[in-house]
mmCIF file of C-alpha atoms in Angstrom:
data_model
loop_
_atom_site.group_PDB
_atom_site.id
_atom_site.type_symbol
_atom_site.label_atom_id
_atom_site.label_comp_id
_atom_site.label_asym_id
_atom_site.label_seq_id
_atom_site.Cartn_x
_atom_site.Cartn_y
_atom_site.Cartn_z
ATOM 1 C CA UNK O 1 46.305 118.604 67.488
ATOM 2 C CA UNK O 2 47.038 115.383 68.612
ATOM 3 C CA UNK O 3 43.367 114.641 69.546
ATOM 4 C CA UNK O 4 42.351 115.219 65.959
ATOM 5 C CA UNK O 5 45.129 112.976 64.411
ATOM 6 C CA UNK O 6 43.888 110.472 66.991
ATOM 7 C CA UNK O 7 40.353 110.848 65.588
ATOM 8 C CA UNK O 8 41.378 111.042 62.061
ATOM 9 C CA UNK O 9 43.071 107.392 62.640
ATOM 10 C CA UNK O 10 40.553 106.103 64.400
ATOM 11 C CA UNK O 11 37.867 106.979 61.689
ATOM 12 C CA UNK O 12 40.369 105.429 59.124
ATOM 13 C CA UNK O 13 40.720 102.376 60.841
ATOM 14 C CA UNK O 14 37.209 102.161 60.805
ATOM 15 C CA UNK O 15 36.499 103.012 57.541
ATOM 16 C CA UNK O 16 39.551 100.461 56.573
ATOM 17 C CA UNK O 17 37.660 97.727 58.720
ATOM 18 C CA UNK O 18 34.459 98.311 56.977
ATOM 19 C CA UNK O 19 35.956 98.157 53.338
ATOM 20 C CA UNK O 20 38.138 95.203 54.550
ATOM 21 C CA UNK O 21 34.374 93.757 55.947
ATOM 22 C CA UNK O 22 32.884 94.503 52.630
ATOM 23 C CA UNK O 23 35.525 93.096 50.454
ATOM 24 C CA UNK O 24 34.904 90.002 52.458
ATOM 25 C CA UNK O 25 31.991 89.638 51.160
ATOM 26 C CA UNK O 26 29.619 89.339 53.881
ATOM 27 C CA UNK O 27 26.233 89.686 51.896
ATOM 28 C CA UNK O 28 25.190 86.753 49.570
ATOM 29 C CA UNK O 29 22.356 86.439 46.847
ATOM 30 C CA UNK O 30 20.142 83.486 46.657
ATOM 31 C CA UNK O 31 18.661 83.607 42.837
ATOM 32 C CA UNK O 32 15.540 82.402 41.717
ATOM 33 C CA UNK O 33 16.176 78.681 41.143
ATOM 34 C CA UNK O 34 18.671 78.283 43.993
ATOM 35 C CA UNK O 35 18.928 77.250 47.138
ATOM 36 C CA UNK O 36 22.123 77.078 49.235
ATOM 37 C CA UNK O 37 23.570 75.830 52.680
ATOM 38 C CA UNK O 38 25.461 77.679 55.058
ATOM 39 C CA UNK O 39 28.182 75.684 57.065
ATOM 40 C CA UNK O 40 30.649 77.342 59.526
ATOM 41 C CA UNK O 41 33.662 75.586 60.379
ATOM 42 C CA UNK O 42 31.900 72.376 58.902
ATOM 43 C CA UNK O 43 28.772 72.658 60.625
ATOM 44 C CA UNK O 44 25.264 73.489 58.882
ATOM 45 C CA UNK O 45 23.980 76.780 60.242
ATOM 46 C CA UNK O 46 21.505 77.826 57.760
ATOM 47 C CA UNK O 47 19.495 76.186 54.713
ATOM 48 C CA UNK O 48 18.204 79.038 52.272
ATOM 49 C CA UNK O 49 15.269 78.139 49.882
ATOM 50 C CA UNK O 50 13.946 81.375 49.413
ATOM 51 C CA UNK O 51 15.775 84.221 46.916
ATOM 52 C CA UNK O 52 16.962 86.750 48.275
ATOM 53 C CA UNK O 53 20.263 88.541 49.968
ATOM 54 C CA UNK O 54 21.497 87.188 53.089
ATOM 55 C CA UNK O 55 24.142 87.872 55.647
ATOM 56 C CA UNK O 56 27.369 85.492 56.618
ATOM 57 C CA UNK O 57 30.530 85.840 58.816
ATOM 58 C CA UNK O 58 33.521 86.035 56.561
ATOM 59 C CA UNK O 59 36.324 83.914 56.568
ATOM 60 C CA UNK O 60 33.965 81.559 58.944
ATOM 61 C CA UNK O 61 31.219 80.763 56.855
ATOM 62 C CA UNK O 62 30.836 78.828 53.606
ATOM 63 C CA UNK O 63 27.599 79.180 51.170
ATOM 64 C CA UNK O 64 27.420 76.301 49.072
ATOM 65 C CA UNK O 65 24.880 76.683 46.450
ATOM 66 C CA UNK O 66 22.264 73.850 44.766
ATOM 67 C CA UNK O 67 19.589 74.477 41.724
ATOM 68 C CA UNK O 68 16.140 73.800 43.158
ATOM 69 C CA UNK O 69 14.942 73.777 39.421
ATOM 70 C CA UNK O 70 14.087 70.313 38.331
ATOM 71 C CA UNK O 71 16.842 68.268 37.049
ATOM 72 C CA UNK O 72 17.063 65.377 34.885
ATOM 73 C CA UNK O 73 19.181 62.102 34.718
ATOM 74 C CA UNK O 74 19.438 60.203 31.801
ATOM 75 C CA UNK O 75 20.336 55.993 32.408
ATOM 76 C CA UNK O 76 21.963 53.811 30.620
ATOM 77 C CA UNK O 77 21.101 51.096 28.876
ATOM 78 C CA UNK O 78 20.460 48.453 31.075
ATOM 79 C CA UNK O 79 19.503 44.398 30.034
ATOM 80 C CA UNK O 80 16.810 43.309 32.158
ATOM 81 C CA UNK O 81 14.600 40.142 32.506
ATOM 82 C CA UNK O 82 10.814 39.829 31.924
ATOM 83 C CA UNK O 83 8.730 38.087 34.052
ATOM 84 C CA UNK O 84 8.739 34.929 31.431
ATOM 85 C CA UNK O 85 12.787 35.562 31.371
ATOM 86 C CA UNK O 86 12.714 37.386 28.384
ATOM 87 C CA UNK O 87 15.356 39.929 28.165
ATOM 88 C CA UNK O 88 14.936 44.039 27.328
ATOM 89 C CA UNK O 89 17.600 46.396 26.777
ATOM 90 C CA UNK O 90 15.805 49.997 28.249
ATOM 91 C CA UNK O 91 17.037 53.290 28.230
ATOM 92 C CA UNK O 92 15.209 55.574 31.001
ATOM 93 C CA UNK O 93 15.491 59.334 31.811
ATOM 94 C CA UNK O 94 14.203 60.529 35.415
ATOM 95 C CA UNK O 95 13.421 63.949 37.009
ATOM 96 C CA UNK O 96 14.309 64.676 40.329
ATOM 97 C CA UNK O 97 14.896 67.657 42.647
ATOM 98 C CA UNK O 98 16.310 68.496 45.625
ATOM 99 C CA UNK O 99 13.770 68.799 48.248
ATOM 100 C CA UNK O 100 15.952 69.214 51.317
ATOM 101 C CA UNK O 101 19.664 70.718 50.710
ATOM 102 C CA UNK O 102 20.880 70.552 54.257
ATOM 103 C CA UNK O 103 20.533 66.386 54.219
ATOM 104 C CA UNK O 104 21.487 66.484 50.510
ATOM 105 C CA UNK O 105 24.792 68.590 51.633
ATOM 106 C CA UNK O 106 25.857 66.273 54.561
ATOM 107 C CA UNK O 107 25.029 62.949 52.006
ATOM 108 C CA UNK O 108 26.325 64.108 48.961
ATOM 109 C CA UNK O 109 28.113 67.628 48.887
ATOM 110 C CA UNK O 110 27.986 68.109 45.619
ATOM 111 C CA UNK O 111 25.596 67.434 42.692
ATOM 112 C CA UNK O 112 27.957 65.921 40.727
ATOM 113 C CA UNK O 113 28.305 63.406 43.562
ATOM 114 C CA UNK O 114 24.543 62.558 43.576
ATOM 115 C CA UNK O 115 24.363 60.906 39.957
ATOM 116 C CA UNK O 116 25.861 57.799 40.990
ATOM 117 C CA UNK O 117 23.468 56.938 44.142
ATOM 118 C CA UNK O 118 20.530 58.555 42.238
ATOM 119 C CA UNK O 119 21.818 56.108 39.485
ATOM 120 C CA UNK O 120 22.072 53.244 41.114
ATOM 121 C CA UNK O 121 18.767 53.578 43.251
ATOM 122 C CA UNK O 122 16.717 54.547 39.910
ATOM 123 C CA UNK O 123 18.567 51.359 38.135
ATOM 124 C CA UNK O 124 17.314 48.933 40.897
ATOM 125 C CA UNK O 125 13.734 50.092 41.246
ATOM 126 C CA UNK O 126 13.411 49.812 37.354
ATOM 127 C CA UNK O 127 14.958 46.146 37.547
ATOM 128 C CA UNK O 128 12.566 45.015 40.238
ATOM 129 C CA UNK O 129 9.506 46.557 38.782
ATOM 130 C CA UNK O 130 10.230 44.762 35.299
ATOM 131 C CA UNK O 131 11.649 41.835 36.142
ATOM 132 C CA UNK O 132 8.171 41.051 38.088
ATOM 133 C CA UNK O 133 5.632 41.887 34.891
ATOM 134 C CA UNK O 134 5.139 40.613 31.724
ATOM 135 C CA UNK O 135 6.468 41.862 28.619
ATOM 136 C CA UNK O 136 3.345 42.817 27.355
ATOM 137 C CA UNK O 137 2.855 45.209 30.525
ATOM 138 C CA UNK O 138 5.787 46.783 29.644
ATOM 139 C CA UNK O 139 5.729 47.476 26.143
ATOM 140 C CA UNK O 140 2.234 48.487 26.009
ATOM 141 C CA UNK O 141 -0.049 51.225 27.862
ATOM 142 C CA UNK O 142 -4.027 49.661 26.885
ATOM 143 C CA UNK O 143 -5.394 47.296 25.113
ATOM 144 C CA UNK O 144 -6.653 49.251 21.954
ATOM 145 C CA UNK O 145 -4.543 47.196 19.825
ATOM 146 C CA UNK O 146 -7.151 44.238 20.877
ATOM 147 C CA UNK O 147 -10.210 46.225 20.117
ATOM 148 C CA UNK O 148 -9.139 47.702 16.531
ATOM 149 C CA UNK O 149 -7.215 46.660 13.527
ATOM 150 C CA UNK O 150 -4.565 48.906 12.445
ATOM 151 C CA UNK O 151 -5.541 48.381 8.925
ATOM 152 C CA UNK O 152 -9.026 46.876 7.653
ATOM 153 C CA UNK O 153 -9.168 42.887 7.194
ATOM 154 C CA UNK O 154 -10.610 43.255 3.378
ATOM 155 C CA UNK O 155 -11.885 45.886 1.262
ATOM 156 C CA UNK O 156 -15.492 46.083 1.111
ATOM 157 C CA UNK O 157 -15.239 46.252 -2.757
ATOM 158 C CA UNK O 158 -13.715 42.996 -2.647
ATOM 159 C CA UNK O 159 -15.571 41.018 -0.055
ATOM 160 C CA UNK O 160 -18.965 41.039 1.373
ATOM 161 C CA UNK O 161 -19.443 42.157 5.104
ATOM 162 C CA UNK O 162 -20.473 38.988 6.395
ATOM 163 C CA UNK O 163 -17.014 37.505 5.065
ATOM 164 C CA UNK O 164 -15.342 40.144 6.440
ATOM 165 C CA UNK O 165 -16.872 39.609 9.463
ATOM 166 C CA UNK O 166 -16.120 35.860 9.239
ATOM 167 C CA UNK O 167 -12.603 36.706 8.538
ATOM 168 C CA UNK O 168 -12.428 39.161 11.882
ATOM 169 C CA UNK O 169 -13.578 35.992 13.691
ATOM 170 C CA UNK O 170 -10.737 33.958 12.470
ATOM 171 C CA UNK O 171 -8.404 36.864 12.729
ATOM 172 C CA UNK O 172 -9.533 37.302 16.285
ATOM 173 C CA UNK O 173 -9.060 34.015 17.917
ATOM 174 C CA UNK O 174 -5.867 33.171 16.419
ATOM 175 C CA UNK O 175 -3.901 36.362 17.051
ATOM 176 C CA UNK O 176 -5.542 37.499 19.778
ATOM 177 C CA UNK O 177 -2.835 39.664 22.059
ATOM 178 C CA UNK O 178 -2.310 39.321 25.863
ATOM 179 C CA UNK O 179 -4.621 41.436 27.689
ATOM 180 C CA UNK O 180 -2.793 44.424 29.732
ATOM 181 C CA UNK O 181 -3.900 44.872 33.142
ATOM 182 C CA UNK O 182 -1.369 47.835 34.432
ATOM 183 C CA UNK O 183 0.102 48.930 31.125
ATOM 184 C CA UNK O 184 3.947 50.946 30.925
ATOM 185 C CA UNK O 185 2.080 53.960 32.630
ATOM 186 C CA UNK O 186 1.418 52.354 35.865
ATOM 187 C CA UNK O 187 4.534 50.156 35.872
ATOM 188 C CA UNK O 188 6.297 54.077 35.732
ATOM 189 C CA UNK O 189 4.408 54.990 38.825
ATOM 190 C CA UNK O 190 5.857 51.667 40.662
ATOM 191 C CA UNK O 191 9.170 52.411 39.852
ATOM 192 C CA UNK O 192 9.137 55.846 41.051
ATOM 193 C CA UNK O 193 7.324 54.405 44.323
ATOM 194 C CA UNK O 194 9.793 51.598 44.998
ATOM 195 C CA UNK O 195 12.660 54.174 44.646
ATOM 196 C CA UNK O 196 11.318 57.699 45.864
ATOM 197 C CA UNK O 197 11.511 56.512 50.006
ATOM 198 C CA UNK O 198 14.837 55.446 49.606
ATOM 199 C CA UNK O 199 15.932 59.091 47.574
ATOM 200 C CA UNK O 200 14.033 60.974 50.558
ATOM 201 C CA UNK O 201 16.320 59.874 52.831
ATOM 202 C CA UNK O 202 19.073 62.089 50.736
ATOM 203 C CA UNK O 203 17.235 65.079 50.792
ATOM 204 C CA UNK O 204 15.943 64.335 47.132
ATOM 205 C CA UNK O 205 12.472 64.267 45.406
ATOM 206 C CA UNK O 206 12.094 61.912 42.699
ATOM 207 C CA UNK O 207 9.267 63.096 40.111
ATOM 208 C CA UNK O 208 8.957 60.574 37.808
ATOM 209 C CA UNK O 209 10.734 57.468 35.757
ATOM 210 C CA UNK O 210 10.123 57.377 31.866
ATOM 211 C CA UNK O 211 11.458 54.833 29.525
ATOM 212 C CA UNK O 212 13.108 56.736 26.598
ATOM 213 C CA UNK O 213 13.617 53.458 24.734
ATOM 214 C CA UNK O 214 12.685 49.778 25.035
ATOM 215 C CA UNK O 215 14.671 47.282 22.497
ATOM 216 C CA UNK O 216 14.721 43.829 22.645
ATOM 217 C CA UNK O 217 17.531 41.610 22.804
ATOM 218 C CA UNK O 218 18.859 39.715 19.751
ATOM 219 C CA UNK O 219 17.307 36.376 20.766
ATOM 220 C CA UNK O 220 13.942 38.345 22.196
ATOM 221 C CA UNK O 221 13.663 40.596 17.987
ATOM 222 C CA UNK O 222 13.996 36.926 16.577
ATOM 223 C CA UNK O 223 11.346 35.417 18.554
ATOM 224 C CA UNK O 224 9.091 38.509 18.127
ATOM 225 C CA UNK O 225 9.817 38.447 14.004
ATOM 226 C CA UNK O 226 8.723 34.721 14.269
ATOM 227 C CA UNK O 227 5.497 35.782 15.809
ATOM 228 C CA UNK O 228 5.072 38.356 13.463
ATOM 229 C CA UNK O 229 5.043 35.962 10.838
ATOM 230 C CA UNK O 230 2.998 33.339 12.436
ATOM 231 C CA UNK O 231 0.200 36.133 12.786
ATOM 232 C CA UNK O 232 0.402 36.839 9.133
ATOM 233 C CA UNK O 233 0.564 33.223 8.210
ATOM 234 C CA UNK O 234 -2.716 33.057 10.107
ATOM 235 C CA UNK O 235 -4.246 36.227 8.533
ATOM 236 C CA UNK O 236 -3.594 34.279 5.345
ATOM 237 C CA UNK O 237 -4.764 31.195 6.325
ATOM 238 C CA UNK O 238 -8.203 32.461 7.409
ATOM 239 C CA UNK O 239 -8.410 33.773 3.872
ATOM 240 C CA UNK O 240 -7.442 30.693 2.204
ATOM 241 C CA UNK O 241 -10.123 28.869 4.901
ATOM 242 C CA UNK O 242 -12.716 31.277 3.644
ATOM 243 C CA UNK O 243 -11.778 30.888 -0.009
ATOM 244 C CA UNK O 244 -11.999 26.834 0.251
ATOM 245 C CA UNK O 245 -15.143 27.264 1.964
ATOM 246 C CA UNK O 246 -16.662 29.334 -0.654
ATOM 247 C CA UNK O 247 -15.368 27.048 -3.191
ATOM 248 C CA UNK O 248 -16.816 24.210 -1.847
ATOM 249 C CA UNK O 249 -20.051 26.068 -1.848
ATOM 250 C CA UNK O 250 -20.383 27.365 -5.284
ATOM 251 C CA UNK O 251 -19.403 23.992 -6.468
ATOM 252 C CA UNK O 252 -22.253 22.432 -4.363
ATOM 253 C CA UNK O 253 -24.435 25.224 -5.533
ATOM 254 C CA UNK O 254 -23.114 24.107 -9.552
ATOM 255 C CA UNK O 255 -23.496 20.542 -8.608
ATOM 256 C CA UNK O 256 -26.965 21.038 -7.567
ATOM 257 C CA UNK O 257 -27.985 23.017 -10.875
ATOM 258 C CA UNK O 258 -26.635 20.670 -12.861
ATOM 259 C CA UNK O 259 -28.529 17.536 -11.272
ATOM 260 C CA UNK O 260 -31.695 20.133 -11.537
ATOM 261 C CA UNK O 261 -30.998 20.725 -15.133
ATOM 262 C CA UNK O 262 -30.087 17.247 -16.116
ATOM 263 C CA UNK O 263 -33.338 15.800 -14.243
ATOM 264 C CA UNK O 264 -35.748 18.237 -16.029
ATOM 265 C CA UNK O 265 -34.098 17.374 -19.517
ATOM 266 C CA UNK O 266 -34.561 13.551 -18.743
ATOM 267 C CA UNK O 267 -38.237 14.625 -17.665
ATOM 268 C CA UNK O 268 -38.841 16.304 -20.877
ATOM 269 C CA UNK O 269 -37.064 13.891 -23.327
ATOM 270 C CA UNK O 270 -38.966 11.062 -21.466
ATOM 271 C CA UNK O 271 -42.310 12.739 -22.040
ATOM 272 C CA UNK O 272 -41.002 13.547 -25.829
ATOM 273 C CA UNK O 273 -40.259 10.093 -26.112
ATOM 274 C CA UNK O 274 -43.432 8.677 -24.624
ATOM 275 C CA UNK O 275 -45.791 11.132 -26.799
ATOM 276 C CA UNK O 276 -43.791 10.052 -30.086
ATOM 277 C CA UNK O 277 -43.953 6.347 -29.165
ATOM 278 C CA UNK O 278 -47.786 6.920 -28.670
ATOM 279 C CA UNK O 279 -48.006 9.207 -32.208
ATOM 280 C CA UNK O 280 -45.862 6.192 -33.756
ATOM 281 C CA UNK O 281 -48.049 3.210 -32.225
ATOM 282 C CA UNK O 282 -51.352 5.393 -32.783
ATOM 283 C CA UNK O 283 -49.948 5.148 -36.622
ATOM 284 C CA UNK O 284 -48.825 1.827 -36.782
ATOM 285 C CA UNK O 285 -52.125 0.851 -35.539
ATOM 286 C CA UNK O 286 -54.080 2.636 -38.337
ATOM 287 C CA UNK O 287 -52.007 1.715 -40.774
ATOM 288 C CA UNK O 288 -52.441 -2.112 -39.396
ATOM 289 C CA UNK O 289 -56.199 -1.606 -39.251
ATOM 290 C CA UNK O 290 -55.575 0.040 -43.217
ATOM 291 C CA UNK O 291 -53.642 -3.293 -44.607
ATOM 292 C CA UNK O 292 -52.625 -5.642 -42.380
ATOM 293 C CA UNK O 293 -50.589 -7.599 -45.060
ATOM 294 C CA UNK O 294 -48.723 -4.522 -46.033
ATOM 295 C CA UNK O 295 -48.127 -3.795 -42.229
ATOM 296 C CA UNK O 296 -46.907 -7.240 -41.775
ATOM 297 C CA UNK O 297 -44.938 -6.552 -44.646
ATOM 298 C CA UNK O 298 -43.250 -3.339 -43.754
ATOM 299 C CA UNK O 299 -42.496 -4.780 -39.843
ATOM 300 C CA UNK O 300 -40.474 -7.584 -41.724
ATOM 301 C CA UNK O 301 -38.507 -5.529 -44.205
ATOM 302 C CA UNK O 302 -37.646 -3.235 -40.651
ATOM 303 C CA UNK O 303 -36.604 -6.155 -38.860
ATOM 304 C CA UNK O 304 -34.224 -7.373 -41.953
ATOM 305 C CA UNK O 305 -32.415 -4.283 -41.761
ATOM 306 C CA UNK O 306 -31.974 -4.199 -38.118
ATOM 307 C CA UNK O 307 -30.836 -7.651 -37.920
ATOM 308 C CA UNK O 308 -29.726 -9.094 -40.903
ATOM 309 C CA UNK O 309 -26.333 -7.195 -40.585
ATOM 310 C CA UNK O 310 -25.270 -8.709 -37.500
ATOM 311 C CA UNK O 311 -25.276 -12.059 -38.791
ATOM 312 C CA UNK O 312 -21.761 -13.336 -40.313
ATOM 313 C CA UNK O 313 -23.646 -16.032 -42.234
ATOM 314 C CA UNK O 314 -27.132 -17.988 -42.542
ATOM 315 C CA UNK O 315 -27.096 -21.435 -43.115
ATOM 316 C CA UNK O 316 -30.812 -21.961 -43.551
ATOM 317 C CA UNK O 317 -33.463 -19.871 -45.007
ATOM 318 C CA UNK O 318 -36.277 -22.609 -44.781
ATOM 319 C CA UNK O 319 -38.073 -20.629 -41.658
ATOM 320 C CA UNK O 320 -41.186 -18.277 -41.909
ATOM 321 C CA UNK O 321 -39.102 -15.167 -40.853
ATOM 322 C CA UNK O 322 -37.679 -15.094 -44.250
ATOM 323 C CA UNK O 323 -40.479 -15.418 -45.925
ATOM 324 C CA UNK O 324 -40.802 -12.138 -47.569
ATOM 325 C CA UNK O 325 -36.982 -12.436 -48.962
ATOM 326 C CA UNK O 326 -37.151 -16.435 -49.971
ATOM 327 C CA UNK O 327 -40.736 -17.809 -49.842
ATOM 328 C CA UNK O 328 -42.696 -17.624 -52.868
ATOM 329 C CA UNK O 329 -45.186 -14.822 -51.109
ATOM 330 C CA UNK O 330 -42.267 -12.414 -50.919
ATOM 331 C CA UNK O 331 -41.568 -12.924 -54.373
ATOM 332 C CA UNK O 332 -44.957 -12.272 -55.679
#
């Protein structure tokens, strides 16, 4: 009987121990998208990166879980100078993940504790890359703006193709943008390459850095507006220059046509006058040959008519010129 009681006690103790053991949680689960670090009395004993069920020593082992998925970090607005010492305000976001949970645990313990270090390293690499590149490299990704226009320079119904090409040439010469060698995407890669080696030391893999917003500082905004105004004025000046050129061209054509018309009219009038003078001379000659005295009389009357009106007074008529007015032959 005593042996049976002892057996029941032993079985009960074993069952109780199992219950306590199970209640203490000897098993832990790593879900998809998770990874964990197991520590025993402060020392790392295991790093779990695969999903599954694992065993630990209750009350001694501690399991710290981290996400294995891609995480994001949104940076604050940063005022950064470019290579030309022009300040821009950049707001970026970066994607990262915990690559080595053991190293990450040794460095930060928690994900929240890693954000400050991440932000410092990413901001530093961003500032370094931007400060050694021109503004155009940061705000543009290609040279498409140099190859095409967002709007046509002139409507084909209002201006000829030759004139449109001339305006295009004038505008392109005066408003040509800087050539982009790298572009924003390449600079983002440089930022990642700058920050990645430093973050790998902390068990972090940096995937990318993407600018969410790039704003001009107040002083640069005014400079950009002035440049836009200058470009618009240059385009307007191109139109004015073309208009002045066309005006001079048409005025030259009109002047040439006027001179041609006047020259032709003068030639025709002189030819007409020549023919009239010839006909008049022929008539006079014929009249003179028929009656010389009448011809002389008629020419004298015409002379009196043309000249006498110009004289205020005549002091003597005793001359051969007035023979038909006061001479005996004129009274007959």
